[in-house]
Amino acid sequence: MKVLVPVKRVIDYNVKARVKPDQTGVDLANVKMSMNPFCEIAVEEAVRLKEKGVATEVVIVSIGPIQAQETIRTALAMGGDRGILIQTDIDPEPLAVAKMLKAVAANEAADLVLMGKQAIDGDNNAVGQMLSALLGWPQATFASKIEIAGSKATVTREVDGGLQVLDVDLPAVITADLRLNEPRYASLPNIMKAKKKEIAIKTADDYGVDIAPRLKVIKVTEPAKRTAGIKVETAADLVSKLKEAGVL
Amino acid sequence: MAVLVVADSDNTHLRDNTNKTVTAALAISSDVDVLVLGQGADAVAAAAGKIDGVRKVILAEGPDLGHGIAEAEADVIVGLMGGYDAVLVPATSAGKNFAPRVAAALDVAPISEIIEVVDANTFVRPIYAGNALETVQSSDAKKVITVRPTAFKAAGEGGSASVEKISGGTAAKTHFVSEEMVKSDRPELTAAKIVVSGGRAMGSAEEFHRVIEPLADKLGAAVGASRAAVDAGYAPNDYQVGQTGKVVAPGLYIAIGISGAIQHLAGMKDSKVIVAINKDADAPIFQVADFGLVADYKAAVPELMDALTAAGL
Ligand SMILES: Cc1cc2nc3c(=O)[nH]c(=O)nc-3n(C[C@H](O)[C@H](O)[C@H](O)COP(=O)(O)OP(=O)(O)OC[C@H]3O[C@@H](n4cnc5c(N)ncnc54)[C@H](O)[C@@H]3O)c2cc1C
Ligand SMILES: Nc1ncnc2c1ncn2[C@@H]1O[C@H](COP(=O)(O)O)[C@@H](O)[C@H]1O
C-alpha cells in the first residue's frame, strides 16, 4: 500500500506571528519555520504503518518555496521514503493545493493520503476534505486512531461531543488530529540517511494546475489587544470583583 | 442574492450556533433559508422556522445525514446551490467536515471561520491562531463560508417559516460504525455563560473531576480544558479549548492551572471577563486575565468555593 503524506512548511508553533506594519501580511523574515505540527503527526502515522508492514512506501509531498525541501527532509528523516516538492513562491490557497495533491495522488497511484487536519498558519482546515471531494475518495477527518484491515480503514474521529468511528473504503483521505500519536524525533543516523533520499522538484505547470489565488487579501491587521488586569489577593476579593463586573 | 444557512443540530435539538450563523447571513442578504440535515429531525426544522429573518426551512433526511457523514451532507448542499449565492455553515467539527467539500465541488475558494461580514463579498477571519486578522474579498460566483459562532449575536425567535422536505444523499464508501458521546447535564461549552477550565496542573483525571467539576456545577458553568489536560487523559477531547479545539467567548472564563500558550489563548481570549488561577506569577495567562490570583489551586479553589457560598451562590 502506497501512502502519500502532504506536509506544509509553516511558522514554528512556538513563534508568535507578527503583523507587518503595512498590513500586507505576517512578517516571516528571519522567523523560525518548521513542519506544520499536524503534518508531523501524519508522517509519524504513515511511518508506523510502514513499520507494521501495512504500508510499502511513504511518499512525502510539499507545495511551497525551495526551502520546503528542508521540511521534506525532516519527514524523510522520520522514515519517509522519497519526496516531491512542487515549488511555488506564492502561498497557494486550499483549492489549488487540493488540485495539485489530486494530481500527485493519481500519478503515484496512492492508496491512502494521510495529512494534517489544519495548517497552523492559515488555520483553514480545508485541504483534506477538498482533496477527498476532488478525488471522489471517502474522507475521515480529525482522526485519533486508525486501523487498516484489507481494503478498508477504521478511523476514530474527534468530533464535538465525543468520538465517532467510521469505516472508509480505500483509497481514502484521512486527516490527523492531535491525539493520533506523538511524533518521533529523527535520530542522527536517520537524518544522515535522509540526505541521500530522492526529492523530485516539480512546478504547478507540470500538473496543469492553475494556482492563481481566488481570494484577494485586502489587509492583515492585529486583533484588538487585551490588556492585563489586576491581581487579587484572596478568593473572597475575586468573588467581590466578579460580582462588581456583573458576571456572577 | 439568496443565502443558505446549514443548521447545527443533533437530530433532536437545534443549537444556537444556527441563530448566530443566521445573523451573519442576514448581513449578506435578506433572503436567508435554513437547511437542516438529519434523520427524524422534524423538531429541529420546526425550531429553525422560528428564527427571526428566516424565509424558508429545508429539511433533508437520510440515515447518513443522521450520522453526519460529510459526503452525504455535501451532496445535498451542492444540489441546492443552484438557488443560492452563498452557503454559511457554523464552524463546528461537523461544519468544518463538510463545508470544504462543497467548495471543492463548486470549484470555489472556501472561506474559513469568518468573524465579521464587511460586505457581501468581503469577510474578516483570524489566522495564525488569532494573532492576525485577515480581510479577504471573494470574486467567486458562489461563496462557501464557515462562521465562528461566538463572533455573532444569536438571531431572535419570533418567525414562522414553512418547512419543505427533501430526501437526503447517501455515501457509498463511508460507513458509520459507532459513536460515543460525552453525557453531561452541564451547559454546552460553546454556548455557556461561564466556563471553568483546568490544565496540566490537575495531574490526574480524578483531580480534574474533584477540583474543576464542583466549581463548574456551583457556577452553572461548562467545563473546558487545555490540550495538555486532554492529551494526558484528564478530560475528554471535546473539552479542549483553543486554536485547534473549541472557541469560546463566555461572560466569564476561569482558567485553573493553565499556562496560557498562544494556542490556548486563541480559543478563549474573546471572553468578556477572564480569571486565572496559577501559582506562577509570570504565567502568560496573566497577560490576558482581568483578575489574576497567584496561588496554588489546591488551596485557592476550596477558598473560592467558600467565598461563593458566603456570597450566596
Ligand atoms: C498544533 C498545536 C495545536 C495546539 N492546540 C491547542 C489547543 O487547541 N488548546 C490548548 O489548550 N493547547 C493547544 N496546544 C498546546 C499548547 O501549546 C500548550 O502546550 C498547552 O496549552 C499547555 O497546557 P497547560 O497550560 O495546561 O499546561 P502547561 O503549559 O504545562 O501549564 C500548566 C500551568 O499550571 C500551573 N500550575 C502547576 N501547578 C499548579 C498549582 N498547584 N496551582 C496553580 N497552578 C499550577 C503552572 O504554573 C503552569 O502555568 C497546541 C499545540 C500545538 C503544537
Ligand atoms: N502547501 C502545502 N503543501 C503540502 N501540504 C499542504 C499544503 N497546504 C496544506 N497542506 C496539507 O493540508 C493540511 C490541511 O491544511 P489547511 O487545510 O490549509 O489547514 C495540512 O496539514 C497539510 O497536510
XYZ file of C-alpha atoms and ligand atoms in Angstrom:
637
model
C 0.000 0.000 0.000
C 1.386 3.360 -1.010
C 0.812 6.257 1.380
C 1.075 9.889 0.348
C 1.728 12.456 3.075
C 1.411 16.150 2.213
C 3.406 18.360 4.579
C 3.414 22.133 4.855
C 6.254 24.389 5.933
C 4.838 26.933 8.357
C 5.906 29.342 11.068
C 7.095 27.340 14.082
C 4.252 26.833 16.541
C 6.261 28.411 19.351
C 6.673 31.705 17.492
C 4.071 34.419 17.869
C 3.126 35.737 14.441
C 3.625 39.474 13.966
C 1.605 41.517 11.535
C 3.616 43.678 9.116
C 3.206 47.426 9.702
C 1.983 47.909 6.119
C -0.834 45.402 6.794
C 0.060 43.224 3.812
C 0.578 40.058 5.812
C 2.513 38.402 8.591
C 6.251 39.009 8.883
C 8.042 35.756 8.079
C 11.523 37.225 7.527
C 14.032 35.618 9.905
C 11.292 33.698 11.638
C 11.810 30.067 12.596
C 9.902 27.798 10.211
C 9.015 24.158 10.848
C 6.807 21.373 9.645
C 3.154 22.015 10.473
C 2.593 20.001 13.691
C -0.442 18.161 12.304
C 1.613 17.102 9.266
C 4.264 15.719 11.618
C 1.582 13.559 13.196
C 0.520 12.361 9.743
C 4.117 11.481 8.829
C 4.526 9.593 12.094
C 1.366 7.589 11.437
C 2.452 6.736 7.896
C 5.871 5.602 9.104
C 4.245 3.429 11.766
C 2.086 1.842 9.051
C 5.250 1.057 7.160
C 6.921 -0.384 10.244
C 3.874 -2.597 10.759
C 4.192 -3.854 7.205
C 0.889 -2.277 6.181
C 2.408 0.443 4.002
C 5.022 -0.376 1.400
C 6.108 3.143 0.524
C 5.659 6.556 2.150
C 5.871 9.472 -0.280
C 6.165 12.988 1.137
C 4.893 15.943 -0.870
C 5.103 19.642 -0.111
C 3.986 22.665 -2.049
C 5.932 25.784 -1.264
C 9.211 27.651 -1.636
C 12.527 25.892 -2.284
C 13.157 25.870 1.491
C 10.242 23.450 1.842
C 12.840 20.843 0.825
C 14.055 21.064 4.444
C 10.570 20.189 5.621
C 10.509 17.218 3.267
C 13.962 16.170 4.559
C 12.637 16.222 8.094
C 9.830 13.892 7.044
C 12.327 11.652 5.226
C 14.456 11.545 8.366
C 11.390 10.401 10.307
C 11.085 7.492 7.881
C 9.528 8.712 4.639
C 10.935 7.048 1.513
C 11.117 9.872 -1.014
C 9.856 13.354 -1.580
C 8.220 15.605 -4.107
C 8.442 19.389 -3.899
C 6.063 21.415 -6.003
C 7.895 24.682 -5.994
C 5.980 27.954 -5.886
C 6.645 31.334 -4.368
C 3.055 32.104 -3.555
C 1.321 30.513 -0.578
C -1.308 28.578 -2.511
C -4.921 28.519 -1.338
C -6.524 25.232 -0.222
C -8.313 24.804 -3.568
C -5.043 24.972 -5.522
C -3.279 22.729 -3.007
C -6.070 20.164 -3.255
C -5.896 20.203 -7.056
C -2.140 19.641 -7.039
C -2.411 16.880 -4.469
C -5.118 15.258 -6.552
C -2.744 15.131 -9.495
C 0.056 13.707 -7.356
C -2.226 11.089 -5.767
C -3.339 9.985 -9.218
C 0.217 9.968 -10.663
C 1.533 7.970 -7.764
C -1.489 5.651 -7.634
C -1.596 6.192 -3.880
C -3.889 4.021 -1.755
C -4.079 6.410 1.150
C -3.457 10.109 1.705
C -2.598 10.837 5.330
C -2.377 14.534 6.129
C -2.851 17.156 8.830
C -6.308 18.415 9.746
C -5.138 22.015 9.721
C -2.147 24.133 8.834
C -1.437 26.463 11.753
C -0.678 29.467 9.545
C -3.887 29.882 7.566
C -5.954 27.790 10.007
C -8.143 26.735 7.080
C -8.835 23.103 7.957
C -9.937 22.511 4.367
C -7.422 20.765 2.099
C -8.099 17.167 3.172
C -11.852 17.478 2.733
C -11.394 19.205 -0.639
C -8.931 16.605 -1.841
C -11.337 13.820 -0.886
C -14.129 15.530 -2.813
C -11.950 16.089 -5.897
C -10.681 12.505 -5.918
C -14.078 11.007 -5.156
C -12.430 9.090 -2.322
C -14.044 8.817 1.113
C -12.799 11.048 3.898
C -12.199 10.564 7.607
C -11.108 13.800 9.246
C -9.767 14.613 12.730
C -8.501 11.084 13.300
C -7.326 9.991 16.743
C -6.979 6.302 15.819
C -6.525 4.497 12.513
C -6.689 0.759 11.875
C -6.182 -0.630 8.393
C -7.535 -4.068 7.559
C -7.665 -5.270 3.988
C -9.236 -2.666 1.767
C -10.730 -0.518 4.489
C -9.658 1.795 7.278
C -11.448 2.077 10.596
C -10.985 5.588 11.902
C -11.882 7.086 15.274
C -12.653 10.774 14.834
C -12.611 13.602 17.373
C -15.916 15.412 16.984
C -17.827 17.975 19.016
C -19.486 15.992 21.775
C -17.175 12.994 21.734
C -15.851 10.387 19.336
C -17.181 8.856 16.130
C -15.969 5.685 14.414
C -16.179 5.349 10.633
C -15.145 2.669 8.165
C -13.867 4.051 4.875
C -13.073 2.046 1.769
C -9.576 2.545 0.402
C -8.310 4.585 -1.308
C -9.226 7.303 1.158
C -8.129 10.622 2.625
C -7.542 10.732 6.386
C -6.653 13.874 8.335
C -4.801 13.691 11.640
C -5.828 15.267 14.927
C -3.518 15.907 17.873
C -4.164 12.665 19.737
C -3.355 10.281 16.863
C 0.236 9.762 18.034
C 3.313 11.503 19.339
C 5.735 12.152 16.500
C 9.258 10.839 16.956
C 12.440 12.842 16.809
C 14.608 11.767 13.907
C 17.839 10.080 15.009
C 21.186 11.334 13.724
C 21.801 8.268 11.524
C 18.331 8.697 10.027
C 18.973 12.382 9.378
C 22.153 11.369 7.544
C 20.302 8.694 5.589
C 17.583 11.162 4.627
C 20.165 13.334 2.869
C 20.530 10.630 0.258
C 16.834 10.128 -0.346
C 15.390 11.471 -3.554
C 13.377 14.698 -3.733
C 11.841 15.424 -7.135
C 11.279 19.098 -7.853
C 8.202 19.997 -9.855
C 6.038 23.004 -10.623
C 2.300 23.545 -10.706
C 2.540 23.633 -14.505
C 3.854 20.070 -14.501
C 0.467 19.098 -13.100
C -1.511 21.540 -15.225
C -2.973 23.291 -12.197
C -3.860 26.971 -12.116
C -2.760 28.230 -8.707
C -3.824 31.852 -9.066
C -5.485 32.916 -5.804
C -9.265 33.273 -5.764
C -9.348 35.454 -2.701
C -7.928 38.925 -2.589
C -6.317 39.822 0.709
C -7.394 43.388 1.391
C -5.410 43.705 4.595
C -3.974 41.834 7.526
C -4.335 43.542 10.880
C -3.592 42.909 14.501
C -6.502 41.888 16.699
C -7.564 44.196 19.500
C -5.111 43.723 22.340
C -6.302 42.503 25.680
C -4.542 44.222 28.496
C -3.588 42.526 31.701
C -5.982 43.338 34.509
C -5.261 43.267 38.190
C -4.057 40.697 40.658
C -6.374 39.909 43.529
C -5.095 38.774 46.910
C -7.749 36.323 48.001
C -10.606 34.232 46.683
C -13.039 36.480 48.533
C -11.632 39.551 46.732
C -12.059 37.702 43.473
C -15.717 36.962 44.158
C -16.481 40.566 45.023
C -14.705 41.784 41.843
C -16.678 39.328 39.744
C -19.904 40.490 41.361
C -18.974 44.107 40.582
C -18.249 43.114 36.986
C -21.707 41.575 36.825
C -20.584 38.154 35.624
C -21.752 36.065 38.593
C -28.738 37.217 -3.642
C -30.042 34.344 -1.514
C -28.062 32.686 1.261
C -28.367 29.164 2.634
C -27.512 28.554 6.282
C -26.838 24.984 7.363
C -28.264 24.305 10.821
C -26.232 22.901 13.697
C -28.208 20.163 15.393
C -28.022 16.656 16.834
C -31.233 15.437 15.098
C -33.340 16.447 18.090
C -32.201 19.902 19.184
C -31.345 22.981 17.218
C -28.202 24.605 18.605
C -27.952 28.367 18.843
C -24.874 28.309 16.604
C -27.562 28.257 13.932
C -29.118 31.518 15.155
C -25.670 33.108 15.198
C -24.939 31.965 11.672
C -28.294 33.358 10.540
C -27.180 36.744 11.897
C -24.052 36.550 9.738
C -26.173 35.528 6.742
C -28.566 38.440 7.230
C -25.582 40.779 6.951
C -25.173 39.462 3.388
C -28.774 39.159 2.224
C -32.329 39.384 3.472
C -33.204 36.139 1.680
C -31.990 33.537 4.125
C -33.097 29.892 4.121
C -32.015 27.275 6.648
C -31.105 23.726 5.691
C -31.497 21.050 8.352
C -29.550 17.841 7.697
C -30.506 14.819 9.764
C -32.770 11.911 10.378
C -36.007 12.251 12.324
C -35.243 15.930 12.671
C -38.740 17.431 12.334
C -38.454 19.178 15.678
C -35.185 20.765 14.584
C -36.748 22.023 11.361
C -39.697 23.451 13.278
C -37.330 25.247 15.653
C -35.311 26.614 12.725
C -38.523 28.035 11.253
C -38.906 30.196 14.341
C -35.602 32.007 13.882
C -36.187 35.670 13.011
C -35.441 36.552 9.417
C -35.609 33.015 8.012
C -37.569 32.767 4.750
C -37.900 29.008 4.482
C -36.554 25.823 6.077
C -35.436 22.853 4.013
C -35.296 19.538 5.845
C -33.157 16.876 4.191
C -33.294 13.469 5.827
C -31.477 10.196 5.413
C -29.502 7.736 7.581
C -26.102 9.079 6.501
C -27.276 12.612 7.238
C -28.369 11.480 10.693
C -24.815 10.301 11.303
C -23.137 13.386 9.943
C -21.395 11.692 7.014
C -19.719 14.544 5.166
C -20.016 13.062 1.682
C -23.799 12.814 2.009
C -24.135 16.236 3.636
C -22.077 17.969 0.962
C -24.065 16.274 -1.822
C -27.326 17.720 -0.523
C -25.860 21.209 -0.265
C -24.249 21.094 -3.704
C -27.605 20.000 -5.117
C -29.259 23.081 -3.663
C -26.614 25.652 -4.586
C -28.230 26.419 -7.937
C -30.651 28.565 -5.953
C -28.124 30.317 -3.702
C -25.195 32.691 -3.978
C -23.644 31.676 -0.692
C -23.804 28.946 1.918
C -22.921 29.738 5.526
C -22.050 26.930 7.898
C -21.330 27.124 11.644
C -17.647 26.290 12.184
C -18.284 23.226 14.343
C -16.460 19.924 13.848
C -19.391 18.873 11.639
C -19.440 22.077 9.598
C -15.678 22.036 9.081
C -16.015 18.448 7.945
C -18.413 19.011 5.038
C -18.130 22.686 4.022
C -14.766 22.390 2.200
C -16.198 19.524 0.127
C -18.940 21.826 -1.096
C -16.336 24.407 -2.100
C -14.296 21.801 -3.972
C -17.372 20.568 -5.827
C -18.268 24.127 -6.837
C -14.642 24.969 -7.698
C -14.545 27.949 -5.334
C -12.233 29.032 -2.526
C -13.708 28.189 0.892
C -13.557 30.962 3.464
C -12.927 29.504 6.921
C -14.237 30.785 10.258
C -15.244 34.327 9.497
C -15.732 36.644 12.452
C -17.138 39.616 10.532
C -19.094 40.328 7.363
C -17.734 43.569 5.864
C -19.967 43.352 2.800
C -21.463 40.608 0.663
C -18.029 39.752 -0.790
C -15.664 40.772 1.997
C -15.031 38.964 5.248
C -12.665 39.020 8.215
C -11.137 35.818 9.547
C -8.481 35.035 12.149
C -5.254 33.374 11.002
C -2.118 32.285 12.894
C -4.079 31.246 15.997
C -5.850 34.576 16.041
C -2.636 36.595 16.150
C -3.637 38.234 12.872
C -6.941 39.087 11.240
C -7.206 38.744 7.502
C -9.739 40.700 5.452
C -10.441 38.797 2.240
C -12.534 39.617 -0.763
C -14.025 36.840 -2.840
C -14.798 37.092 -6.512
C -16.169 33.552 -6.765
C -19.720 33.379 -8.077
C -20.757 31.204 -5.148
C -19.346 31.507 -1.685
C -18.768 28.731 0.806
C -18.156 30.150 4.245
C -17.814 28.753 7.739
C -18.788 31.112 10.529
C -17.284 31.329 14.007
C -20.495 31.438 16.033
C -19.041 33.230 19.055
C -18.389 36.288 16.885
C -22.079 36.871 16.096
C -25.158 37.578 18.212
C -27.902 34.965 18.038
C -30.906 35.911 15.910
C -34.119 36.001 17.944
C -37.057 33.663 17.671
C -40.353 35.102 16.510
C -40.540 33.782 12.964
C -42.811 31.211 11.383
C -41.113 29.983 8.218
C -42.520 26.926 6.456
C -40.644 23.631 6.192
C -40.009 21.888 2.889
C -38.814 18.273 2.921
C -36.323 16.746 0.522
C -34.683 13.355 0.611
C -31.041 13.145 1.524
C -27.963 11.718 -0.118
C -26.025 8.643 0.833
C -22.315 7.934 0.946
C -21.282 4.709 -0.777
C -17.742 4.351 0.532
C -18.043 5.715 4.067
C -19.790 3.642 6.711
C -20.880 4.752 10.145
C -19.731 2.313 12.821
C -20.451 3.889 16.193
C -20.238 6.986 18.288
C -19.511 7.679 21.883
C -20.837 10.981 23.086
C -19.882 12.534 26.403
C -23.024 12.752 28.512
C -23.330 15.809 30.641
C -26.025 17.875 32.302
C -23.836 20.943 32.158
C -24.331 23.650 29.553
C -22.614 23.203 26.235
C -19.085 24.583 26.149
C -19.509 26.988 23.246
C -22.871 28.299 24.448
C -22.223 28.577 28.201
C -22.202 31.926 30.035
C -19.453 30.702 32.339
C -16.642 28.261 31.542
C -14.279 26.709 34.097
C -11.191 25.151 32.514
C -8.456 23.039 34.006
C -4.931 22.448 32.782
C -1.974 20.173 33.201
C -1.624 21.262 36.825
C -4.506 18.931 37.738
C -2.150 15.989 37.362
C -4.833 13.286 37.046
C -8.370 12.672 35.818
C -9.512 12.186 39.423
C -8.108 15.543 40.434
C -9.699 17.187 37.381
C -13.117 15.811 38.435
C -12.552 16.671 42.088
C -11.429 20.258 41.517
C -12.936 21.564 38.298
C -16.368 19.954 38.202
C -17.785 21.033 41.593
C -16.750 24.616 40.867
C -18.383 24.437 37.440
C -21.540 22.981 38.962
C -21.700 25.680 41.600
C -21.499 28.324 38.879
C -23.764 26.537 36.406
C -20.746 26.558 34.117
C -19.462 24.381 31.294
C -16.142 22.593 31.727
C -13.182 23.155 29.434
C -9.574 22.016 29.366
C -6.196 22.780 27.873
C -4.687 20.470 25.306
C -2.192 19.233 27.877
C -5.042 18.144 30.175
C -6.822 16.399 27.303
C -3.691 14.705 25.962
C -2.945 13.375 29.428
C -6.448 11.926 29.627
C -7.675 14.187 32.456
C -10.599 15.377 30.334
C -12.348 14.223 27.139
C -11.124 15.567 23.800
C -14.193 17.639 23.167
C -13.382 19.794 26.220
C -10.290 21.217 24.505
C -10.378 24.975 24.177
C -8.018 26.583 21.691
C -6.742 27.114 18.181
C -7.419 23.529 17.260
C -10.184 22.788 19.727
C -13.241 24.835 20.583
C -13.507 28.586 20.533
C -15.465 30.006 23.433
C -16.400 33.551 24.395
C -18.408 33.330 27.614
C -19.122 36.170 30.002
C -16.684 34.596 32.440
C -13.779 32.232 31.737
C -11.881 30.780 34.690
C -8.537 29.151 33.816
C -7.100 26.996 36.574
C -3.551 25.677 36.291
C -3.307 26.677 32.641
C -0.171 28.500 31.485
C -1.759 30.440 28.611
C 0.012 29.157 25.482
C -0.776 31.011 22.225
C -2.861 28.043 21.104
C -4.979 28.089 24.241
C -5.471 31.864 24.180
C -6.736 31.563 20.596
C -9.771 29.739 21.936
C -10.744 31.971 24.864
C -9.305 35.457 24.580
C -12.595 36.934 23.408
C -14.266 36.021 26.706
C -15.717 39.075 28.448
C -14.004 38.539 31.794
C -11.039 36.204 32.240
C -9.895 34.880 35.606
C -6.641 32.985 36.015
C -5.555 30.942 38.999
C -1.938 29.909 38.653
C 0.905 29.559 41.101
C 3.419 31.067 38.691
C 3.106 34.868 38.726
C 4.855 35.010 35.343
C 2.491 32.632 33.545
C 1.428 34.211 30.238
C -2.238 33.660 31.090
C -1.968 36.663 33.454
C -1.285 38.924 30.460
C -4.855 38.431 29.299
C -6.572 37.871 32.656
C -8.774 40.624 34.064
C -8.391 39.133 37.515
C -5.397 37.037 38.422
C -4.941 35.028 41.586
C -1.373 33.876 42.105
C -1.902 30.805 44.219
C -1.794 27.048 44.403
C -5.160 25.890 43.114
C -5.269 23.262 45.840
C -5.870 25.989 48.379
C -7.419 28.612 46.101
C -10.261 26.567 44.637
C -11.701 25.444 48.012
C -11.428 29.066 49.184
C -13.221 30.202 46.067
C -15.993 27.663 46.684
C -16.374 29.005 50.234
C -16.346 32.612 49.077
C -19.049 31.852 46.536
C -21.150 30.177 49.209
C -20.599 33.148 51.503
C -21.763 35.423 48.683
C -24.981 33.435 48.476
C -24.116 31.405 45.374
C -0.502 22.262 16.708
C -0.801 22.574 18.129
C -2.108 22.847 18.473
C -2.436 23.115 19.791
N -3.740 23.384 20.088
C -4.055 23.663 21.366
C -5.413 23.978 21.738
O -6.325 23.994 20.891
N -5.665 24.235 23.037
C -4.701 24.218 24.007
O -5.012 24.460 25.185
N -3.428 23.951 23.684
C -3.088 23.656 22.396
N -1.785 23.336 22.110
C -0.830 23.124 23.239
C -0.233 24.388 23.819
O 0.896 24.769 23.061
C 0.207 24.123 25.275
O 1.137 23.062 25.296
C -0.945 23.772 26.225
O -1.996 24.713 26.088
C -0.447 23.757 27.645
O -1.460 23.319 28.534
P -1.423 23.764 30.069
O -1.461 25.235 30.164
O -2.490 23.002 30.772
O -0.050 23.154 30.573
P 1.282 23.880 30.996
O 1.777 24.789 29.955
O 2.191 22.812 31.498
O 0.837 24.797 32.212
C 0.465 24.321 33.466
C 0.329 25.555 34.368
O -0.160 25.161 35.634
C 0.496 25.913 36.626
N 0.441 25.127 37.859
C 1.103 23.977 38.127
N 0.766 23.532 39.359
C -0.121 24.424 39.864
C -0.829 24.512 41.092
N -0.711 23.566 42.039
N -1.659 25.563 41.281
C -1.798 26.518 40.315
N -1.141 26.477 39.142
C -0.321 25.442 38.923
C 1.879 26.136 36.118
O 2.440 27.312 36.700
C 1.641 26.294 34.614
O 1.461 27.664 34.256
C -1.433 23.099 20.782
C -0.113 22.855 20.432
C 0.210 22.579 19.122
C 1.629 22.308 18.757
N 1.317 23.965 0.721
C 1.043 22.732 1.158
N 1.862 21.696 0.840
C 1.602 20.448 1.266
N 0.534 20.131 2.019
C -0.308 21.114 2.357
C -0.116 22.459 1.954
N -1.120 23.197 2.452
C -1.913 22.359 3.153
N -1.427 21.096 3.091
C -1.980 19.886 3.737
O -3.317 20.123 4.122
C -3.456 20.030 5.534
C -4.543 20.983 5.988
O -4.198 22.305 5.675
P -5.241 23.508 5.624
O -6.490 22.985 5.015
O -4.567 24.547 4.797
O -5.452 23.953 7.051
C -2.065 20.264 6.075
O -1.878 19.679 7.345
C -1.210 19.565 5.002
O -1.210 18.170 5.202
